[in-house]
PDB file of C-alpha atoms in Angstrom:
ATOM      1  CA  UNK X   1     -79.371-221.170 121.808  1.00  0.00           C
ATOM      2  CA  UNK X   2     -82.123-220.751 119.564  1.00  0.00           C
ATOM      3  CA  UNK X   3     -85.709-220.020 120.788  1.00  0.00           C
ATOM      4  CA  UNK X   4     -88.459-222.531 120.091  1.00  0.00           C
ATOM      5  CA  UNK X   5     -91.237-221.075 118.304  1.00  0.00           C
ATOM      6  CA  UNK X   6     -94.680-220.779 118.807  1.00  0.00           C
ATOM      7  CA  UNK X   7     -95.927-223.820 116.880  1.00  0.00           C
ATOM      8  CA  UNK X   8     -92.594-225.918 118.230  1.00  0.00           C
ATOM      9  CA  UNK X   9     -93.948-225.504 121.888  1.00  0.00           C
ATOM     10  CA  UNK X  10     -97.906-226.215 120.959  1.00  0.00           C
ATOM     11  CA  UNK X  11     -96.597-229.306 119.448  1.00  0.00           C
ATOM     12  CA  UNK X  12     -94.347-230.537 122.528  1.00  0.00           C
ATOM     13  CA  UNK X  13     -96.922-229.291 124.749  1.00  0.00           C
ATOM     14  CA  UNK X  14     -99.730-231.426 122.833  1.00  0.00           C
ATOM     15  CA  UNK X  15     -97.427-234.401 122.955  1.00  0.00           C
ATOM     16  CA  UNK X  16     -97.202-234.302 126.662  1.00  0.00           C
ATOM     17  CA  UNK X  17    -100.441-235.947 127.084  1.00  0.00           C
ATOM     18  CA  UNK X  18     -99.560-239.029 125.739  1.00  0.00           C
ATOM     19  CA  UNK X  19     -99.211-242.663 127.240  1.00  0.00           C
ATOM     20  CA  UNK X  20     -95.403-243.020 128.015  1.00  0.00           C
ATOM     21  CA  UNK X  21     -95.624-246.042 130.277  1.00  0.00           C
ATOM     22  CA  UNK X  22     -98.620-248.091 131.817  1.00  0.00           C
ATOM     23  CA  UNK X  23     -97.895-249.862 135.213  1.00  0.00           C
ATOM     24  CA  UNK X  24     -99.510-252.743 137.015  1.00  0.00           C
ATOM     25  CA  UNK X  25     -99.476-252.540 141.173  1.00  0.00           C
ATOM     26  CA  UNK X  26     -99.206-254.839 143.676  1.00  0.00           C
ATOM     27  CA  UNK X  27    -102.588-254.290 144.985  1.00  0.00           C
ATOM     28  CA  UNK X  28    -103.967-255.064 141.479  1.00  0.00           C
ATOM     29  CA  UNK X  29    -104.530-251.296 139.795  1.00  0.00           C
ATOM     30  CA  UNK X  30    -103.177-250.585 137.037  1.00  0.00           C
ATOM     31  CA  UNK X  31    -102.519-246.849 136.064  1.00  0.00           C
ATOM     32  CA  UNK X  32    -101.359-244.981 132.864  1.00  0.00           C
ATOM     33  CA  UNK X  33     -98.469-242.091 132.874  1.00  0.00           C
ATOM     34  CA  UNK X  34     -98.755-239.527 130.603  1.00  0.00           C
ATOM     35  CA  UNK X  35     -95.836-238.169 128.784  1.00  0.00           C
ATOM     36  CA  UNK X  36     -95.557-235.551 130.756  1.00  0.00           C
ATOM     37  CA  UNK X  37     -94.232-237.434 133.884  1.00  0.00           C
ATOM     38  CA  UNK X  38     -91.243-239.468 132.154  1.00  0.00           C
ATOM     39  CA  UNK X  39     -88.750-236.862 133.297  1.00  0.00           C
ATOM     40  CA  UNK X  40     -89.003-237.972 136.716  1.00  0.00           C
ATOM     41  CA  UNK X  41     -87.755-241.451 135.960  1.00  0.00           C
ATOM     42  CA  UNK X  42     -84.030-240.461 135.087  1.00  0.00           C
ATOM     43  CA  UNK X  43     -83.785-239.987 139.011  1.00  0.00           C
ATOM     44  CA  UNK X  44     -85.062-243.640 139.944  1.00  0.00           C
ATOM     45  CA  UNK X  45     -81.618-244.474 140.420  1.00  0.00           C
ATOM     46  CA  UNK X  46     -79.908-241.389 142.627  1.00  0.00           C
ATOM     47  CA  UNK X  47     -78.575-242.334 145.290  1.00  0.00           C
ATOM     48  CA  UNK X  48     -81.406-240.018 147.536  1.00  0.00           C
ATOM     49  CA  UNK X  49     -84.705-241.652 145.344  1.00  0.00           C
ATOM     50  CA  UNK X  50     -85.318-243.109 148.910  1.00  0.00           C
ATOM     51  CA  UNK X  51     -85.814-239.632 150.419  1.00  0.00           C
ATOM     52  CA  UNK X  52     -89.154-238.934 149.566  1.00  0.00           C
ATOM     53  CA  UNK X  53     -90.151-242.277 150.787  1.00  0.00           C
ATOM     54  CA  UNK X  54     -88.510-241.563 154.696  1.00  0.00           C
ATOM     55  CA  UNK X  55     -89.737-238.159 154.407  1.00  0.00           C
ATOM     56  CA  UNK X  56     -93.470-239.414 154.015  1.00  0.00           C
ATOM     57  CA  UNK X  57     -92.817-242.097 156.916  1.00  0.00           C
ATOM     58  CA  UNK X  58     -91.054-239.540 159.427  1.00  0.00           C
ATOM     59  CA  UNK X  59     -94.136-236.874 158.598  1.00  0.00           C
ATOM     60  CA  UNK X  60     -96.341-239.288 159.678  1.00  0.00           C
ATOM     61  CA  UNK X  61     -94.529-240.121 162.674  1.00  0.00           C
ATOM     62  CA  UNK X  62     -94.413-236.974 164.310  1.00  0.00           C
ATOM     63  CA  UNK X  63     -98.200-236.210 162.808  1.00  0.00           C
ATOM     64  CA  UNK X  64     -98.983-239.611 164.836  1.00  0.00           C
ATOM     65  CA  UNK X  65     -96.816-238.664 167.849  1.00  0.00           C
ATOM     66  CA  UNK X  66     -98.736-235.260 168.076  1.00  0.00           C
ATOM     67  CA  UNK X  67    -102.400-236.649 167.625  1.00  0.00           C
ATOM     68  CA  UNK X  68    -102.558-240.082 169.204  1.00  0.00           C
ATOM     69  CA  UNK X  69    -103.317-240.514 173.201  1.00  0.00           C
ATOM     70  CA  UNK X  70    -101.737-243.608 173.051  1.00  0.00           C
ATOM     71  CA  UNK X  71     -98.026-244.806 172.851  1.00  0.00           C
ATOM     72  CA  UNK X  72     -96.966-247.059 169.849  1.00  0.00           C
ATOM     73  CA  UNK X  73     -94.333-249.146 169.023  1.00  0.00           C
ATOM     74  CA  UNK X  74     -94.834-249.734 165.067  1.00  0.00           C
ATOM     75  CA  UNK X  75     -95.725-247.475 162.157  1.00  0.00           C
ATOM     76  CA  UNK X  76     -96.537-249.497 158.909  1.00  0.00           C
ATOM     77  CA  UNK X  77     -96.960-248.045 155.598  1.00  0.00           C
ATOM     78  CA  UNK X  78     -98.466-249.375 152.669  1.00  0.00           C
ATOM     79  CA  UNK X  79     -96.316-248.852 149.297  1.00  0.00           C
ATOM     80  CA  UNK X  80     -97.964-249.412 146.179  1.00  0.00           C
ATOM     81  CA  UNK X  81     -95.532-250.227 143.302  1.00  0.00           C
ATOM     82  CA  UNK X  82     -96.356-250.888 139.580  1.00  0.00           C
ATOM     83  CA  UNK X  83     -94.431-252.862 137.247  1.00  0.00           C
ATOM     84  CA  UNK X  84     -94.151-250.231 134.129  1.00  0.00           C
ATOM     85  CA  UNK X  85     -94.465-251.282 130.719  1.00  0.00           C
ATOM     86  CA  UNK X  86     -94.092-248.612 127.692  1.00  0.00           C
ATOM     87  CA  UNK X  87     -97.175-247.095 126.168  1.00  0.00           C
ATOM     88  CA  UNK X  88     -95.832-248.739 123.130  1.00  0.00           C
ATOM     89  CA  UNK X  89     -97.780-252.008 124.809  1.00  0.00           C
ATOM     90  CA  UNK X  90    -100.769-250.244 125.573  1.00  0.00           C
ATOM     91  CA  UNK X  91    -103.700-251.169 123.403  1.00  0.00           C
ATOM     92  CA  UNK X  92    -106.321-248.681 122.293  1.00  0.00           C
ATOM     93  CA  UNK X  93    -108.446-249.302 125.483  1.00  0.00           C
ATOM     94  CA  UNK X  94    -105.071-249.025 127.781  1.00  0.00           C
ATOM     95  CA  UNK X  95    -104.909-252.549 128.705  1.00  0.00           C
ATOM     96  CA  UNK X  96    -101.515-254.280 128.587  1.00  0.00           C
ATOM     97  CA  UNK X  97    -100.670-256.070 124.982  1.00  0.00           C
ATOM     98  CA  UNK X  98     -99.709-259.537 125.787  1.00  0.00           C
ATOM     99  CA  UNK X  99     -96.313-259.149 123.904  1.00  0.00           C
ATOM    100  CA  UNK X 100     -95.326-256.598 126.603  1.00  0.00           C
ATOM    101  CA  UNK X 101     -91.700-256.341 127.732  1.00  0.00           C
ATOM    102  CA  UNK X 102     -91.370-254.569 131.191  1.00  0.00           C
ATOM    103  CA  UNK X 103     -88.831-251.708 131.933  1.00  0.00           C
ATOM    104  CA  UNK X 104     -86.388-253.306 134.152  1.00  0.00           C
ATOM    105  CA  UNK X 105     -85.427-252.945 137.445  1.00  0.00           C
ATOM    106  CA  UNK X 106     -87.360-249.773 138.062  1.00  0.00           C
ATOM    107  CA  UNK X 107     -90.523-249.270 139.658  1.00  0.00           C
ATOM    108  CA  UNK X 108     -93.849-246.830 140.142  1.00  0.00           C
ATOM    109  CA  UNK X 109     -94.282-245.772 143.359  1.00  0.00           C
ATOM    110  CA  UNK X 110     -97.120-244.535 145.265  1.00  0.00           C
ATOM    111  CA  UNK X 111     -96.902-244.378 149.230  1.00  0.00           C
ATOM    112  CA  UNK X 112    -100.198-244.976 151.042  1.00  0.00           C
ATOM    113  CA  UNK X 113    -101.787-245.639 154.573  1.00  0.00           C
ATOM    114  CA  UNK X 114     -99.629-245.548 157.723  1.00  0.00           C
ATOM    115  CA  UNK X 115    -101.067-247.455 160.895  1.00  0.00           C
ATOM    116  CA  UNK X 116     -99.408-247.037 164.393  1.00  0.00           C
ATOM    117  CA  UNK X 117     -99.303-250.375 166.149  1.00  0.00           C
ATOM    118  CA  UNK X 118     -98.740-251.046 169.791  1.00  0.00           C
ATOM    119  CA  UNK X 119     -98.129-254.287 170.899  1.00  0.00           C
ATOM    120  CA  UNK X 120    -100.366-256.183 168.475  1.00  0.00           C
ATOM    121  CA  UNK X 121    -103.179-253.680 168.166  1.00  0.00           C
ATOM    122  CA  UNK X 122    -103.619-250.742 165.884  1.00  0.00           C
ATOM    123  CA  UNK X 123    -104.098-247.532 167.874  1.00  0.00           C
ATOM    124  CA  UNK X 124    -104.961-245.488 165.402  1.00  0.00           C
ATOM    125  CA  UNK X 125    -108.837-245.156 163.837  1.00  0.00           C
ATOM    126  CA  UNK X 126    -108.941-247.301 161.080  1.00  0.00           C
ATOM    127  CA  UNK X 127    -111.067-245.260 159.696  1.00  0.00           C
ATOM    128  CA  UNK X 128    -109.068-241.406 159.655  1.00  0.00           C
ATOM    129  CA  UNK X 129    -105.252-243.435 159.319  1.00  0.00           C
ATOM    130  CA  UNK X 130    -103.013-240.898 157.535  1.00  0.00           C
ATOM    131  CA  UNK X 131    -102.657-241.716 153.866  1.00  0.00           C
ATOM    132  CA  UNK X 132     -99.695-239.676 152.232  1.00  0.00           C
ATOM    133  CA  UNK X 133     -99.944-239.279 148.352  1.00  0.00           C
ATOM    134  CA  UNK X 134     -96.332-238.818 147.442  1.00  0.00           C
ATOM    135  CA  UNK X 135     -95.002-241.050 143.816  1.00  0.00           C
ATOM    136  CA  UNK X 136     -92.280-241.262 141.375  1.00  0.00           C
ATOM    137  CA  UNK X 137     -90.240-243.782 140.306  1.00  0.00           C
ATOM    138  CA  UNK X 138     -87.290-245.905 142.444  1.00  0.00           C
ATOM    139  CA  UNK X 139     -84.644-248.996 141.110  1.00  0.00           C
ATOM    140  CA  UNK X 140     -86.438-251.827 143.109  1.00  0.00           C
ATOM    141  CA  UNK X 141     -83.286-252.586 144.214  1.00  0.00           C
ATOM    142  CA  UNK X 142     -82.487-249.239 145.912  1.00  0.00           C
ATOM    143  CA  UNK X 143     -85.203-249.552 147.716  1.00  0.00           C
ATOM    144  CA  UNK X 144     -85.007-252.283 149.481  1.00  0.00           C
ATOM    145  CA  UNK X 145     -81.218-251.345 150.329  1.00  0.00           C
ATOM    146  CA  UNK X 146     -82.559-247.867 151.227  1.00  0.00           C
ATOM    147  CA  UNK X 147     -85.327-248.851 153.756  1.00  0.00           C
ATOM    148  CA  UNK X 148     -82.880-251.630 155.095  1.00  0.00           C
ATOM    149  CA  UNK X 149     -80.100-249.206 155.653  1.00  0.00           C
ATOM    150  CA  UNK X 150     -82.784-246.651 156.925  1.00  0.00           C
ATOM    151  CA  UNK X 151     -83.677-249.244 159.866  1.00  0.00           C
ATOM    152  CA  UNK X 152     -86.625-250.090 158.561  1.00  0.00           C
ATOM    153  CA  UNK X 153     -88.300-253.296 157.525  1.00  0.00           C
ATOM    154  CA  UNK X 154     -88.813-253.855 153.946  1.00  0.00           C
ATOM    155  CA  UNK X 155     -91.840-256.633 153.552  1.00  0.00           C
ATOM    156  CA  UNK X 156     -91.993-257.404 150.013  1.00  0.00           C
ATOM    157  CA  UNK X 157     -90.163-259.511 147.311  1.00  0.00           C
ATOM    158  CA  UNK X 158     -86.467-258.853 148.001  1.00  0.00           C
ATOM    159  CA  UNK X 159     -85.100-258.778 143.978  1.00  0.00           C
ATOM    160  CA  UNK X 160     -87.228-256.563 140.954  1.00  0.00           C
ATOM    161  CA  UNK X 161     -87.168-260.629 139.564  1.00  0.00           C
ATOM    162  CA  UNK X 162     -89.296-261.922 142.348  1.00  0.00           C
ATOM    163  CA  UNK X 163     -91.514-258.992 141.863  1.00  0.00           C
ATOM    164  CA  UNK X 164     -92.201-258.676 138.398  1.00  0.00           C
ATOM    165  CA  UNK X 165     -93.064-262.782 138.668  1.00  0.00           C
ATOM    166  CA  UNK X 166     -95.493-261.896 141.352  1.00  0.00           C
ATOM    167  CA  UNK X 167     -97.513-258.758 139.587  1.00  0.00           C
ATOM    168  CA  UNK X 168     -97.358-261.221 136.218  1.00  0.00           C
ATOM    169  CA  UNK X 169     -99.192-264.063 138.331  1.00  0.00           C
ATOM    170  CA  UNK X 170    -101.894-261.099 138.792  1.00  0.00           C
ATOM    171  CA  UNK X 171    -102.969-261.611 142.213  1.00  0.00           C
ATOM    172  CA  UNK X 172    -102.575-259.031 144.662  1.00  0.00           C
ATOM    173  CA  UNK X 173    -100.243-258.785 147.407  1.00  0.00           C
ATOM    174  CA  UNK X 174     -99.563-256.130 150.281  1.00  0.00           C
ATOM    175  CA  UNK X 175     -96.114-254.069 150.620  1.00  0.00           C
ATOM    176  CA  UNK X 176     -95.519-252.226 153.604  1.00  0.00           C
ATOM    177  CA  UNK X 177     -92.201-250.524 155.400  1.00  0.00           C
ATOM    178  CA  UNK X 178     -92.410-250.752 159.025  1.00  0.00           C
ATOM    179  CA  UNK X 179     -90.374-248.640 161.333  1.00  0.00           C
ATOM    180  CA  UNK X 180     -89.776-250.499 164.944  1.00  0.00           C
ATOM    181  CA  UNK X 181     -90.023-247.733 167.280  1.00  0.00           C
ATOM    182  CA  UNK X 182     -89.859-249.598 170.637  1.00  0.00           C
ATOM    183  CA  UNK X 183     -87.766-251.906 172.143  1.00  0.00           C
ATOM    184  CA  UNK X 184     -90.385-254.822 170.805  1.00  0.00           C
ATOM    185  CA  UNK X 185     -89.173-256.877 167.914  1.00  0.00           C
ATOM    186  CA  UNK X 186     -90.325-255.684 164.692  1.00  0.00           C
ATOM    187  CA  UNK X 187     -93.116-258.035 162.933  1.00  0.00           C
ATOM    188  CA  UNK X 188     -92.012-259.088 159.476  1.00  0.00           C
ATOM    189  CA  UNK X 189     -93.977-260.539 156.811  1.00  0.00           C
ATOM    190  CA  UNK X 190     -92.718-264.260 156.025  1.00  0.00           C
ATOM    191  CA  UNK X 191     -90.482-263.709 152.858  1.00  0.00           C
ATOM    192  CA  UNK X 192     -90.986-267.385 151.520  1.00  0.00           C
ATOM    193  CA  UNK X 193     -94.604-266.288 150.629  1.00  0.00           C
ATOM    194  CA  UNK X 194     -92.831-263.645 147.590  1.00  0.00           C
ATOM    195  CA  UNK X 195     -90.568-266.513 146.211  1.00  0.00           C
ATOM    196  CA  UNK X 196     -91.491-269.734 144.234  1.00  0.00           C
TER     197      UNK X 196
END
């Protein structure tokens, strides 16, 4: 295998800083990717894209478990997922063209605050909850199975169709996964409120 060269590497190197996909959340942000991050999508569909996702949920568990006087029954995570379009669609001030196609079926991910719930009351401060910063890219589909088969409660759209039709209607709307940790039945969020 030939070496690159020099100029061959300053050229991919200078090419890693542009827009390769812009996504629009669930909570209404919208964020840009650089170039530089589009080899992380080619595992959205692995059978372990999940993992990170339970790892961030079971860290906060035992963080929660260790710091909190009080017993809980709930842990609830907010998940922050973007439908992506390709930079192709982004205008010069990185707004979304209206002719924009989005990449289907997988989805940006950010995880986000965790709240510990017992009985109907949050026990944790409100103020200090644990907020984990982990991202990449999942199938929508696969996650939903993921958390499902994980035990947990998935409360969001069930299909990537009933999402993308949700973010395109532009108003936001919460995601969370909620592990029930008690005997207490877990709350859910009704799912008639993400379908027509």
């Amino acid at each position: 295998m030939l070496k690159k060269s020099l100029l061959d590497r300053m050229k991919e190197s200078k090419n890693k800083n542009g827009v390769a996909y812009i996504s629009r959340f669930n909570d209404g942000k919208v964020r840009v990717d650089e170039n530089y991050m589009t080899p992380m999508i080619k595992y959205a569909n692995d059978s372990d894209a999940f993992d990170p996702i339970g790892e961030v949920l079971y860290n906060i568990n035992e963080q929660y478990a260790r710091d909190l006087p009080d017993d809980f029954d709930t842990l609830s995570m907010d998940l922050s997922l973007g439908l992506m379009f390709d930079g192709k669609y982004v205008d010069a001030n990185q707004h979304i063209r209206e002719d924009a196609v989005p990449v289907e079926g997988i989805v940006r991910y950010y995880t986000g605050r965790a709240d510990c719930i017992s009985g109907d009351e949050v026990v944790n401060d409100r103020d200090r909850g644990y907020v984990s910063s982990r991202q990449g890219f999942i199938n929508y589909g696969r996650l939903v199975s993921s958390a499902e088969k994980n035990g947990l409660v998935f409360n969001g759209p069930r299909t990537f169709e009933e999402f993308k039709e949700m973010i395109l209607m532009g108003e936001p709307f919460d995601i969370t996964l909620v592990a029930g940790l008690g005997k207490r039945v877990v709350p859910t969020t009704d799912q008639k409120q993400f379908q027509k």
